[in-house]
């Protein structure tokens, strides 16, 4: 399953003139969710046109390409994949022409039974052109004997397991589907234009803010929405299980987004407050690891009364460190990415606050950077529990053997990162921060996976 791990952004725009431009700006707003490739499919009134390539949104699209993608229905995708899978064939959307006509799809998530389905489909004669589990869905749809795309999609969804937010464009329709657990976020909004009202569906609500769209609600877990003739039809395909990914609040989502109906910034700030209640340290300043550590550091500073300082400055043109496959590259990128302000750090007892520890490489480098800048003490605080298990539902995390908190004691991790002390937010503190410990998947912290996500339809029967 680790060959298909990905964590991406999807967007769908319906019923708005120049939908491609709105999809483009939405993808730009969600660039943080995937930087490997970007793509878009647009129905121009006669056929589905698709453009995709490796690179950032602003590299893949320009005024010329967007001008050629005319139409009032558009779907788009930003891809983030496991290191080493740099193939243009794995960029989305995926387009196909079958007996019922044209179809294009974008997918955020990970199918845990994709390998089983892929093997079965291959034995039945299907030919795959990518490593994407999304392609499995297209083959299931194409092989269905149902008489409409809607029914074919419903039948395909009964066979797949795991996490998925899917957006299809079928000539004059757009169809949206979310897995029964609601693992990955997906929100519905309204867009007003000179010619009326349209709709947008996106992984994060920050895409709505950029377009001036109105947030309506989250797409329900297990729900399918059909956009056709300027109307939305909702069908609850599966009973919702409500098992949302808690890591969205910790790291992936933008702080200005509404995710699972809650503001990310407020939750991260509360995580810092909870950490201050759990862990009281004598210190001179609280310093965040930018950018995702900033809200929790603010919360810690407010709760503890210790001054907040921006003691580390981030270079925003360097990507996320744990994506890189080689240790030496990750270590170099940390130095390129983060630089301390010596005048703020020197001679101080520093609390440095980060969102998580994966391999420990980044944390070790951050402690080293601060001590080289003259910090008297460095206390590393993490606004989430120790990451002890990999994710199989659409987040790229290393194997269990590579997760330092899964293979070492807390003191061993502290010694490795060379901090004077090391503290993590407890599972109880995390639950208080998000408002409940019910309805969230926190398998990365407690190793408790959703059993049915791994079962095929045949196994369940």
Short mmCIF file of N, CA, C and O in Angstrom, two decimals, residues 70-152:
data_model
loop_
_atom_site.label_atom_id
_atom_site.label_comp_id
_atom_site.label_asym_id
_atom_site.label_seq_id
_atom_site.Cartn_x
_atom_site.Cartn_y
_atom_site.Cartn_z
N UNK A 70 -11.83 26.33 -21.89
CA UNK A 70 -13.07 27.09 -21.73
C UNK A 70 -14.22 26.18 -21.33
O UNK A 70 -14.30 25.05 -21.78
N UNK A 71 -15.09 26.71 -20.49
CA UNK A 71 -16.24 25.94 -20.07
C UNK A 71 -16.72 26.34 -18.70
O UNK A 71 -16.04 27.10 -18.00
N UNK A 72 -17.89 25.83 -18.30
CA UNK A 72 -18.44 26.20 -16.99
C UNK A 72 -18.38 25.06 -15.98
O UNK A 72 -18.99 25.14 -14.91
N UNK A 73 -17.64 23.98 -16.30
CA UNK A 73 -17.38 22.91 -15.35
C UNK A 73 -15.88 22.60 -15.40
O UNK A 73 -15.34 22.34 -16.47
N UNK A 74 -15.23 22.64 -14.25
CA UNK A 74 -13.79 22.34 -14.20
C UNK A 74 -13.48 21.57 -12.93
O UNK A 74 -14.05 21.85 -11.87
N UNK A 75 -12.58 20.60 -13.05
CA UNK A 75 -12.06 19.92 -11.87
C UNK A 75 -10.53 20.02 -11.90
O UNK A 75 -9.93 20.04 -12.98
N UNK A 76 -9.91 20.11 -10.72
CA UNK A 76 -8.46 20.28 -10.68
C UNK A 76 -7.83 19.50 -9.54
O UNK A 76 -8.50 19.06 -8.61
N UNK A 77 -6.50 19.36 -9.63
CA UNK A 77 -5.78 18.51 -8.68
C UNK A 77 -4.36 19.01 -8.49
O UNK A 77 -3.68 19.37 -9.45
N UNK A 78 -3.91 19.06 -7.24
CA UNK A 78 -2.49 19.23 -6.91
C UNK A 78 -2.00 17.92 -6.34
O UNK A 78 -2.60 17.39 -5.40
N UNK A 79 -0.89 17.41 -6.88
CA UNK A 79 -0.41 16.09 -6.48
C UNK A 79 0.79 16.20 -5.56
O UNK A 79 1.72 16.97 -5.81
N UNK A 80 0.72 15.42 -4.51
CA UNK A 80 1.89 15.19 -3.66
C UNK A 80 2.04 13.69 -3.54
O UNK A 80 1.10 12.99 -3.16
N UNK A 81 3.19 13.15 -3.89
CA UNK A 81 3.37 11.70 -3.88
C UNK A 81 4.61 11.31 -3.10
O UNK A 81 5.47 12.13 -2.80
N UNK A 82 4.69 10.03 -2.79
CA UNK A 82 5.87 9.47 -2.13
C UNK A 82 7.10 9.79 -2.97
O UNK A 82 7.08 9.71 -4.19
N UNK A 83 8.21 10.14 -2.31
CA UNK A 83 9.46 10.45 -3.02
C UNK A 83 9.83 9.30 -3.95
O UNK A 83 9.75 8.14 -3.59
N UNK A 84 10.26 9.64 -5.16
CA UNK A 84 10.69 8.62 -6.11
C UNK A 84 9.67 8.31 -7.17
O UNK A 84 9.98 7.69 -8.18
N UNK A 85 8.41 8.75 -6.98
CA UNK A 85 7.37 8.51 -7.97
C UNK A 85 7.12 9.79 -8.77
O UNK A 85 6.06 10.38 -8.71
N UNK A 86 8.10 10.21 -9.50
CA UNK A 86 7.98 11.43 -10.29
C UNK A 86 7.66 11.09 -11.74
O UNK A 86 8.52 11.05 -12.59
N UNK A 87 6.40 10.81 -12.00
CA UNK A 87 5.98 10.43 -13.34
C UNK A 87 4.82 11.30 -13.77
O UNK A 87 3.87 11.49 -13.02
N UNK A 88 4.89 11.83 -14.99
CA UNK A 88 3.78 12.64 -15.51
C UNK A 88 2.54 11.79 -15.70
O UNK A 88 1.42 12.30 -15.71
N UNK A 89 2.71 10.46 -15.83
CA UNK A 89 1.56 9.56 -15.96
C UNK A 89 0.75 9.51 -14.67
O UNK A 89 -0.42 9.15 -14.68
N UNK A 90 1.39 9.86 -13.55
CA UNK A 90 0.70 9.83 -12.26
C UNK A 90 0.07 11.16 -11.89
O UNK A 90 -0.51 11.30 -10.81
N UNK A 91 0.18 12.15 -12.78
CA UNK A 91 -0.50 13.42 -12.54
C UNK A 91 -2.00 13.24 -12.78
O UNK A 91 -2.43 12.40 -13.57
N UNK A 92 -2.78 14.02 -12.09
CA UNK A 92 -4.23 13.99 -12.27
C UNK A 92 -4.71 15.34 -12.81
O UNK A 92 -4.00 16.33 -12.69
N UNK A 93 -5.92 15.35 -13.44
CA UNK A 93 -6.97 14.34 -13.50
C UNK A 93 -6.62 13.15 -14.40
O UNK A 93 -5.78 13.26 -15.28
N UNK A 94 -7.34 12.05 -14.15
CA UNK A 94 -7.26 10.89 -15.04
C UNK A 94 -8.49 10.91 -15.94
O UNK A 94 -9.63 11.01 -15.46
N UNK A 95 -8.24 10.79 -17.25
CA UNK A 95 -9.31 10.89 -18.25
C UNK A 95 -9.48 9.54 -18.93
O UNK A 95 -8.52 8.79 -19.14
N UNK A 96 -10.73 9.21 -19.26
CA UNK A 96 -11.00 7.97 -19.99
C UNK A 96 -12.23 8.15 -20.88
O UNK A 96 -13.10 9.00 -20.60
N UNK A 97 -12.28 7.36 -21.92
CA UNK A 97 -13.46 7.30 -22.78
C UNK A 97 -13.95 5.86 -22.78
O UNK A 97 -13.22 4.95 -23.15
N UNK A 98 -15.18 5.64 -22.33
CA UNK A 98 -15.73 4.29 -22.26
C UNK A 98 -17.08 4.26 -22.98
O UNK A 98 -17.45 5.23 -23.67
N UNK A 99 -17.82 3.17 -22.81
CA UNK A 99 -19.05 2.99 -23.58
C UNK A 99 -20.09 4.06 -23.31
O UNK A 99 -20.89 4.40 -24.18
N UNK A 100 -20.09 4.63 -22.11
CA UNK A 100 -21.07 5.65 -21.75
C UNK A 100 -20.61 7.07 -22.13
O UNK A 100 -21.38 8.02 -22.02
N UNK A 101 -19.36 7.20 -22.55
CA UNK A 101 -18.84 8.51 -22.95
C UNK A 101 -17.57 8.89 -22.22
O UNK A 101 -16.84 8.03 -21.72
N UNK A 102 -17.31 10.20 -22.14
CA UNK A 102 -16.09 10.71 -21.52
C UNK A 102 -16.26 10.86 -20.01
O UNK A 102 -17.34 11.19 -19.52
N UNK A 103 -15.15 10.66 -19.32
CA UNK A 103 -15.14 10.85 -17.86
C UNK A 103 -13.74 11.25 -17.42
O UNK A 103 -12.74 10.77 -17.97
N UNK A 104 -13.67 12.17 -16.47
CA UNK A 104 -12.39 12.57 -15.90
C UNK A 104 -12.57 12.68 -14.40
O UNK A 104 -13.64 13.06 -13.92
N UNK A 105 -11.51 12.34 -13.64
CA UNK A 105 -11.65 12.27 -12.18
C UNK A 105 -10.40 12.78 -11.49
O UNK A 105 -9.29 12.63 -11.99
N UNK A 106 -10.60 13.41 -10.32
CA UNK A 106 -9.50 13.76 -9.41
C UNK A 106 -9.80 13.12 -8.06
O UNK A 106 -10.96 12.92 -7.69
N UNK A 107 -8.73 12.80 -7.32
CA UNK A 107 -8.87 12.00 -6.10
C UNK A 107 -7.89 12.49 -5.04
O UNK A 107 -6.70 12.66 -5.32
N UNK A 108 -8.38 12.70 -3.85
CA UNK A 108 -7.53 12.92 -2.69
C UNK A 108 -7.78 11.79 -1.72
O UNK A 108 -8.92 11.56 -1.30
N UNK A 109 -6.73 11.06 -1.35
CA UNK A 109 -6.87 9.95 -0.43
C UNK A 109 -6.04 8.77 -0.86
O UNK A 109 -5.14 8.88 -1.69
N UNK A 110 -6.37 7.61 -0.30
CA UNK A 110 -5.62 6.40 -0.59
C UNK A 110 -6.52 5.20 -0.40
O UNK A 110 -7.16 5.06 0.65
N UNK A 111 -6.59 4.34 -1.41
CA UNK A 111 -7.42 3.13 -1.33
C UNK A 111 -6.60 2.00 -0.74
O UNK A 111 -5.59 1.59 -1.32
N UNK A 112 -7.04 1.49 0.38
CA UNK A 112 -6.26 0.47 1.07
C UNK A 112 -6.38 -0.91 0.42
O UNK A 112 -5.56 -1.78 0.69
N UNK A 113 -7.40 -1.12 -0.41
CA UNK A 113 -7.51 -2.40 -1.13
C UNK A 113 -7.21 -2.25 -2.61
O UNK A 113 -7.62 -3.07 -3.43
N UNK A 114 -6.47 -1.19 -2.97
CA UNK A 114 -6.15 -0.94 -4.37
C UNK A 114 -5.33 -2.08 -4.97
O UNK A 114 -5.54 -2.46 -6.14
N UNK A 115 -4.39 -2.63 -4.21
CA UNK A 115 -3.55 -3.71 -4.73
C UNK A 115 -4.36 -4.94 -5.10
O UNK A 115 -4.15 -5.56 -6.14
N UNK A 116 -5.32 -5.30 -4.23
CA UNK A 116 -6.17 -6.46 -4.49
C UNK A 116 -7.01 -6.23 -5.74
O UNK A 116 -7.11 -7.10 -6.62
N UNK A 117 -7.63 -5.04 -5.83
CA UNK A 117 -8.48 -4.73 -6.98
C UNK A 117 -7.67 -4.65 -8.27
O UNK A 117 -8.10 -5.13 -9.33
N UNK A 118 -6.49 -4.06 -8.17
CA UNK A 118 -5.63 -3.91 -9.35
C UNK A 118 -5.24 -5.29 -9.91
O UNK A 118 -5.26 -5.50 -11.13
N UNK A 119 -4.88 -6.20 -9.02
CA UNK A 119 -4.49 -7.54 -9.45
C UNK A 119 -5.66 -8.26 -10.12
O UNK A 119 -5.51 -8.90 -11.16
N UNK A 120 -6.85 -8.12 -9.52
CA UNK A 120 -8.03 -8.77 -10.09
C UNK A 120 -8.37 -8.19 -11.46
O UNK A 120 -8.66 -8.93 -12.42
N UNK A 121 -8.33 -6.87 -11.57
CA UNK A 121 -8.65 -6.21 -12.84
C UNK A 121 -7.64 -6.56 -13.93
O UNK A 121 -8.00 -6.75 -15.09
N UNK A 122 -6.37 -6.66 -13.54
CA UNK A 122 -5.32 -7.03 -14.50
C UNK A 122 -5.55 -8.44 -15.03
O UNK A 122 -5.42 -8.71 -16.23
N UNK A 123 -5.91 -9.34 -14.14
CA UNK A 123 -6.19 -10.72 -14.55
C UNK A 123 -7.40 -10.79 -15.48
O UNK A 123 -7.50 -11.69 -16.32
N UNK A 124 -8.31 -9.82 -15.34
CA UNK A 124 -9.51 -9.78 -16.19
C UNK A 124 -9.27 -9.04 -17.50
O UNK A 124 -10.19 -8.89 -18.31
N UNK A 125 -8.03 -8.54 -17.70
CA UNK A 125 -7.69 -7.91 -18.97
C UNK A 125 -7.50 -6.42 -18.95
O UNK A 125 -7.19 -5.82 -19.98
N UNK A 126 -7.66 -5.78 -17.80
CA UNK A 126 -7.45 -4.33 -17.73
C UNK A 126 -5.98 -3.99 -17.90
O UNK A 126 -5.10 -4.72 -17.46
N UNK A 127 -5.71 -2.86 -18.54
CA UNK A 127 -4.35 -2.39 -18.78
C UNK A 127 -4.17 -1.07 -18.04
O UNK A 127 -4.90 -0.11 -18.29
N UNK A 128 -3.19 -1.02 -17.14
CA UNK A 128 -2.94 0.18 -16.34
C UNK A 128 -1.77 0.97 -16.90
O UNK A 128 -0.78 0.40 -17.35
N UNK A 129 -1.89 2.30 -16.83
CA UNK A 129 -0.84 3.18 -17.35
C UNK A 129 -0.17 4.00 -16.26
O UNK A 129 0.72 4.80 -16.55
N UNK A 130 -0.60 3.84 -15.00
CA UNK A 130 -0.01 4.61 -13.90
C UNK A 130 0.05 3.74 -12.66
O UNK A 130 -0.43 2.60 -12.64
N UNK A 131 0.66 4.29 -11.60
CA UNK A 131 0.70 3.62 -10.31
C UNK A 131 -0.44 4.09 -9.40
O UNK A 131 -0.50 3.70 -8.24
N UNK A 132 -1.32 4.91 -9.91
CA UNK A 132 -2.36 5.52 -9.08
C UNK A 132 -3.48 4.55 -8.76
O UNK A 132 -3.99 3.85 -9.64
N UNK A 133 -3.91 4.56 -7.49
CA UNK A 133 -5.09 3.79 -7.14
C UNK A 133 -6.34 4.40 -7.77
O UNK A 133 -7.35 3.73 -7.96
N UNK A 134 -6.27 5.68 -8.14
CA UNK A 134 -7.38 6.35 -8.81
C UNK A 134 -7.74 5.65 -10.11
O UNK A 134 -8.92 5.57 -10.49
N UNK A 135 -6.75 5.10 -10.80
CA UNK A 135 -7.00 4.43 -12.06
C UNK A 135 -7.84 3.16 -11.85
O UNK A 135 -8.61 2.75 -12.73
N UNK A 136 -7.71 2.55 -10.69
CA UNK A 136 -8.54 1.38 -10.35
C UNK A 136 -10.02 1.77 -10.40
O UNK A 136 -10.87 1.02 -10.91
N UNK A 137 -10.34 2.96 -9.88
CA UNK A 137 -11.73 3.42 -9.86
C UNK A 137 -12.27 3.57 -11.27
O UNK A 137 -13.40 3.15 -11.57
N UNK A 138 -11.47 4.13 -12.18
CA UNK A 138 -11.92 4.29 -13.57
C UNK A 138 -12.19 2.94 -14.22
O UNK A 138 -13.16 2.78 -14.96
N UNK A 139 -11.33 1.95 -13.95
CA UNK A 139 -11.54 0.62 -14.52
C UNK A 139 -12.81 -0.03 -13.98
O UNK A 139 -13.55 -0.68 -14.73
N UNK A 140 -13.07 0.16 -12.69
CA UNK A 140 -14.30 -0.39 -12.10
C UNK A 140 -15.53 0.25 -12.73
O UNK A 140 -16.53 -0.42 -13.00
N UNK A 141 -15.47 1.55 -12.99
CA UNK A 141 -16.58 2.26 -13.63
C UNK A 141 -16.78 1.76 -15.06
O UNK A 141 -17.90 1.49 -15.50
N UNK A 142 -15.68 1.63 -15.80
CA UNK A 142 -15.75 1.21 -17.20
C UNK A 142 -16.29 -0.21 -17.35
O UNK A 142 -16.97 -0.53 -18.34
N UNK A 143 -16.01 -1.08 -16.39
CA UNK A 143 -16.44 -2.48 -16.47
C UNK A 143 -17.88 -2.69 -15.97
O UNK A 143 -18.44 -3.76 -16.15
N UNK A 144 -18.44 -1.68 -15.33
CA UNK A 144 -19.80 -1.81 -14.81
C UNK A 144 -20.81 -1.95 -15.95
O UNK A 144 -20.65 -1.36 -17.03
N UNK A 145 -21.87 -2.71 -15.71
CA UNK A 145 -22.92 -2.92 -16.70
C UNK A 145 -24.12 -1.99 -16.46
O UNK A 145 -25.13 -2.10 -17.17
N UNK A 146 -24.00 -1.10 -15.51
CA UNK A 146 -25.08 -0.17 -15.23
C UNK A 146 -25.29 0.78 -16.43
O UNK A 146 -24.40 0.96 -17.26
N UNK A 147 -26.45 1.41 -16.49
CA UNK A 147 -26.83 2.18 -17.67
C UNK A 147 -26.51 3.66 -17.58
O UNK A 147 -26.70 4.39 -18.56
N UNK A 148 -26.04 4.15 -16.45
CA UNK A 148 -25.66 5.56 -16.33
C UNK A 148 -24.36 5.67 -15.54
O UNK A 148 -24.01 4.78 -14.77
N UNK A 149 -23.67 6.79 -15.77
CA UNK A 149 -22.43 7.01 -15.03
C UNK A 149 -22.68 7.06 -13.52
O UNK A 149 -21.87 6.57 -12.74
N UNK A 150 -23.78 7.69 -13.13
CA UNK A 150 -24.07 7.77 -11.70
C UNK A 150 -24.13 6.38 -11.07
O UNK A 150 -23.55 6.13 -10.01
N UNK A 151 -24.85 5.46 -11.74
CA UNK A 151 -24.98 4.11 -11.20
C UNK A 151 -23.66 3.35 -11.28
O UNK A 151 -23.35 2.54 -10.39
N UNK A 152 -22.88 3.58 -12.32
CA UNK A 152 -21.56 2.94 -12.44
C UNK A 152 -20.64 3.39 -11.31
O UNK A 152 -19.90 2.58 -10.73
#
